[in-house]
Amino acid sequence: DARVTQTPRHKVTEMGQEVTMRCQPILGHNTVFWYRQTMMQGLELLAYFRNRAPLDDSGMPKDRFSAEMPDATLATLKIQPSEPRDSAVYFCASGLVTGGLYNSPLHFGNGTRLTVT
Amino acid sequence: EDQVTQSPEALRLQEGESSSLNCSYTVSGLRGLFWYRQDPGKGPEFLFTLYSAGEEKEKERLKATLTKKESFLHITAPKPEDSATYLCAVQFRGYQKVTFGTGTKLQVIP
């Protein structure tokens, strides 16, 4: 089965450090999402891309978060500088959208658990 | 603002005790509703997609139904391995993004 791959699985860092999370979407999927999951807020949408172009990043704190897709096989989420409130599990998901409809459901990676001390 | 609300937040069932989980959404137009299962330490795993009121989907002990305002995930004769958090997600008309509810944590006791 094709899978979304996220690295690293766990990251512990100190406040103020830069954090980079990576995602390899499923080959052939044209839409990539970044979500953040916490106990209090559940799954929050941070940003998403269609054919590598950013469509919406309104869920991200713009001053410290950035998301990019350097190529079709790699999506990155960076936090600089990191803060303790950024501690959460970050999920990447990919899907195939045609004409605004999801031809395939979103498939999720197993997440990056980030702890900022 | 379009919202997705799930209830109950947590549900504890005895093995074999059937029940239903609810997902309600603001009625601004639905393009698709998705159910996912999430196990601890893992990403959500896709279960069903529903597109229109009256539609039903089944998989083993799970059955998802959809009305104009809400969806139900019915669990028939659950087993301990059905224990997980069940997430509902909605694609609203006019949007590409998918909005998730906060989930129902299900525990099935042997």
Tab-separated table of N, CA and C in Angstrom, chain A residues 38-102:
chain	number	residue	atom	x	y	z
A	38	THR	N	-3.580	18.761	18.676
A	38	THR	CA	-3.386	18.871	20.110
A	38	THR	C	-4.623	18.335	20.808
A	39	MET	N	-4.480	18.032	22.097
A	39	MET	CA	-5.619	17.529	22.860
A	39	MET	C	-6.741	18.566	22.900
A	40	MET	N	-6.354	19.828	23.027
A	40	MET	CA	-7.366	20.872	23.201
A	40	MET	C	-8.075	21.233	21.896
A	41	GLN	N	-7.325	21.304	20.810
A	41	GLN	CA	-7.870	21.831	19.554
A	41	GLN	C	-8.194	20.769	18.509
A	42	GLY	N	-7.743	19.552	18.734
A	42	GLY	CA	-7.954	18.544	17.707
A	42	GLY	C	-7.078	18.805	16.503
A	43	LEU	N	-7.548	18.435	15.304
A	43	LEU	CA	-6.792	18.614	14.071
A	43	LEU	C	-7.082	19.994	13.489
A	44	GLU	N	-6.052	20.821	13.433
A	44	GLU	CA	-6.175	22.159	12.868
A	44	GLU	C	-5.422	22.214	11.547
A	45	LEU	N	-6.069	22.766	10.534
A	45	LEU	CA	-5.422	22.905	9.238
A	45	LEU	C	-4.465	24.090	9.272
A	46	LEU	N	-3.216	23.828	8.899
A	46	LEU	CA	-2.220	24.891	8.853
A	46	LEU	C	-2.084	25.460	7.438
A	47	ALA	N	-1.946	24.566	6.458
A	47	ALA	CA	-1.722	25.005	5.080
A	47	ALA	C	-2.005	23.851	4.131
A	48	TYR	N	-2.287	24.199	2.852
A	48	TYR	CA	-2.377	23.132	1.874
A	48	TYR	C	-1.966	23.617	0.492
A	49	PHE	N	-1.560	22.653	-0.315
A	49	PHE	CA	-0.986	22.901	-1.626
A	49	PHE	C	-1.748	22.097	-2.670
A	50	ARG	N	-1.856	22.673	-3.848
A	50	ARG	CA	-2.388	21.943	-5.014
A	50	ARG	C	-1.355	22.071	-6.118
A	51	ASN	N	-0.927	20.901	-6.629
A	51	ASN	CA	0.117	20.896	-7.668
A	51	ASN	C	1.308	21.766	-7.263
A	52	ARG	N	1.687	21.643	-6.004
A	52	ARG	CA	2.844	22.302	-5.397
A	52	ARG	C	2.631	23.785	-5.116
A	53	ALA	N	1.528	24.357	-5.547
A	53	ALA	CA	1.280	25.782	-5.297
A	53	ALA	C	0.485	25.939	-4.006
A	54	PRO	N	0.896	26.863	-3.139
A	54	PRO	CA	0.143	27.080	-1.893
A	54	PRO	C	-1.233	27.660	-2.195
A	55	LEU	N	-2.289	27.032	-1.635
A	55	LEU	CA	-3.654	27.506	-1.826
A	55	LEU	C	-4.148	28.297	-0.619
A	56	ASP	N	-3.739	27.875	0.548
A	56	ASP	CA	-4.230	28.521	1.760
A	56	ASP	C	-3.266	28.223	2.893
A	57	ASP	N	-2.724	29.248	3.490
A	57	ASP	CA	-1.880	29.057	4.679
A	57	ASP	C	-2.373	29.930	5.817
A	58	SER	N	-3.666	30.225	5.807
A	58	SER	CA	-4.226	31.126	6.804
A	58	SER	C	-4.225	30.534	8.212
A	59	GLY	N	-4.050	29.240	8.329
A	59	GLY	CA	-4.018	28.599	9.635
A	59	GLY	C	-2.670	28.659	10.318
A	60	MET	N	-1.675	29.178	9.638
A	60	MET	CA	-0.315	29.216	10.194
A	60	MET	C	0.024	30.575	10.760
A	61	PRO	N	0.743	30.600	11.908
A	61	PRO	CA	1.335	31.868	12.375
A	61	PRO	C	2.428	32.269	11.389
A	62	LYS	N	2.157	33.285	10.598
A	62	LYS	CA	3.040	33.634	9.480
A	62	LYS	C	4.412	34.093	9.921
A	63	ASP	N	4.504	34.644	11.130
A	63	ASP	CA	5.790	35.190	11.529
A	63	ASP	C	6.811	34.117	11.853
A	64	ARG	N	6.351	32.881	12.100
A	64	ARG	CA	7.301	31.851	12.499
A	64	ARG	C	7.188	30.558	11.690
A	65	PHE	N	6.083	30.345	11.045
A	65	PHE	CA	5.854	29.108	10.292
A	65	PHE	C	5.983	29.383	8.794
A	66	SER	N	6.537	28.419	8.092
A	66	SER	CA	6.550	28.473	6.633
A	66	SER	C	6.409	27.065	6.077
A	67	ALA	N	5.684	26.953	4.968
A	67	ALA	CA	5.479	25.661	4.313
A	67	ALA	C	5.824	25.793	2.843
A	68	GLU	N	6.490	24.755	2.327
A	68	GLU	CA	6.910	24.781	0.923
A	68	GLU	C	6.805	23.383	0.334
A	69	MET	N	6.769	23.351	-1.009
A	69	MET	CA	6.887	22.083	-1.733
A	69	MET	C	7.964	22.257	-2.786
A	70	PRO	N	9.209	21.972	-2.448
A	70	PRO	CA	10.306	22.147	-3.407
A	70	PRO	C	10.115	21.298	-4.665
A	71	ASP	N	9.547	20.134	-4.506
A	71	ASP	CA	9.202	19.312	-5.668
A	71	ASP	C	8.009	18.426	-5.310
A	72	ALA	N	7.547	17.655	-6.260
A	72	ALA	CA	6.309	16.885	-6.073
A	72	ALA	C	6.455	15.779	-5.040
A	73	THR	N	7.688	15.445	-4.685
A	73	THR	CA	7.902	14.348	-3.735
A	73	THR	C	8.245	14.837	-2.343
A	74	LEU	N	8.265	16.135	-2.120
A	74	LEU	CA	8.688	16.640	-0.817
A	74	LEU	C	7.900	17.883	-0.429
A	75	ALA	N	7.341	17.846	0.778
A	75	ALA	CA	6.725	19.019	1.386
A	75	ALA	C	7.432	19.268	2.709
A	76	THR	N	7.681	20.530	3.031
A	76	THR	CA	8.351	20.851	4.286
A	76	THR	C	7.539	21.866	5.079
A	77	LEU	N	7.647	21.742	6.404
A	77	LEU	CA	7.053	22.696	7.328
A	77	LEU	C	8.159	23.132	8.282
A	78	LYS	N	8.404	24.439	8.312
A	78	LYS	CA	9.472	24.958	9.159
A	78	LYS	C	8.900	25.881	10.222
A	79	ILE	N	9.498	25.816	11.399
A	79	ILE	CA	9.146	26.725	12.481
A	79	ILE	C	10.438	27.397	12.934
A	80	GLN	N	10.458	28.704	12.872
A	80	GLN	CA	11.635	29.468	13.288
A	80	GLN	C	11.235	30.857	13.758
A	81	PRO	N	11.447	31.184	15.027
A	81	PRO	CA	11.938	30.327	16.100
A	81	PRO	C	10.797	29.515	16.726
A	82	SER	N	11.127	28.346	17.244
A	82	SER	CA	10.105	27.515	17.879
A	82	SER	C	9.811	28.022	19.295
A	83	GLU	N	8.573	27.764	19.744
A	83	GLU	CA	8.122	28.155	21.071
A	83	GLU	C	7.447	26.950	21.735
A	84	PRO	N	7.414	26.921	23.081
A	84	PRO	CA	6.772	25.796	23.771
A	84	PRO	C	5.335	25.538	23.316
A	85	ARG	N	4.584	26.587	22.958
A	85	ARG	CA	3.193	26.413	22.529
A	85	ARG	C	3.079	25.714	21.166
A	86	ASP	N	4.215	25.534	20.485
A	86	ASP	CA	4.200	24.805	19.209
A	86	ASP	C	4.222	23.293	19.428
A	87	SER	N	4.401	22.859	20.667
A	87	SER	CA	4.438	21.423	20.965
A	87	SER	C	3.112	20.789	20.570
A	88	ALA	N	3.178	19.791	19.705
A	88	ALA	CA	1.983	19.146	19.153
A	88	ALA	C	2.441	18.015	18.243
A	89	VAL	N	1.485	17.318	17.659
A	89	VAL	CA	1.792	16.353	16.601
A	89	VAL	C	1.410	16.994	15.277
A	90	TYR	N	2.341	17.009	14.348
A	90	TYR	CA	2.128	17.619	13.040
A	90	TYR	C	1.939	16.514	12.008
A	91	PHE	N	0.817	16.570	11.306
A	91	PHE	CA	0.490	15.552	10.302
A	91	PHE	C	0.518	16.147	8.906
A	92	CYS	N	1.008	15.352	7.997
A	92	CYS	CA	0.925	15.640	6.579
A	92	CYS	C	-0.077	14.662	5.977
A	93	ALA	N	-0.858	15.134	5.023
A	93	ALA	CA	-1.817	14.265	4.336
A	93	ALA	C	-1.804	14.609	2.856
A	94	SER	N	-2.048	13.614	2.021
A	94	SER	CA	-2.124	13.892	0.585
A	94	SER	C	-3.375	13.249	-0.002
A	95	GLY	N	-3.841	13.812	-1.113
A	95	GLY	CA	-5.026	13.296	-1.780
A	95	GLY	C	-5.030	13.720	-3.233
A	96	LEU	N	-5.947	13.138	-3.999
A	96	LEU	CA	-6.094	13.486	-5.417
A	96	LEU	C	-7.420	14.212	-5.583
A	97	VAL	N	-7.352	15.442	-6.041
A	97	VAL	CA	-8.539	16.271	-6.238
A	97	VAL	C	-8.691	16.591	-7.710
A	98	THR	N	-9.896	16.366	-8.230
A	98	THR	CA	-10.199	16.714	-9.617
A	98	THR	C	-11.514	17.469	-9.636
A	99	GLY	N	-11.509	18.648	-10.236
A	99	GLY	CA	-12.733	19.430	-10.309
A	99	GLY	C	-13.294	19.789	-8.946
A	100	GLY	N	-12.426	19.927	-7.967
A	100	GLY	CA	-12.870	20.312	-6.629
A	100	GLY	C	-13.329	19.164	-5.767
A	101	LEU	N	-13.399	17.962	-6.330
A	101	LEU	CA	-13.824	16.802	-5.554
A	101	LEU	C	-12.641	15.878	-5.281
A	102	TYR	N	-12.699	15.236	-4.123
A	102	TYR	CA	-11.638	14.318	-3.738
A	102	TYR	C	-11.885	12.950	-4.372
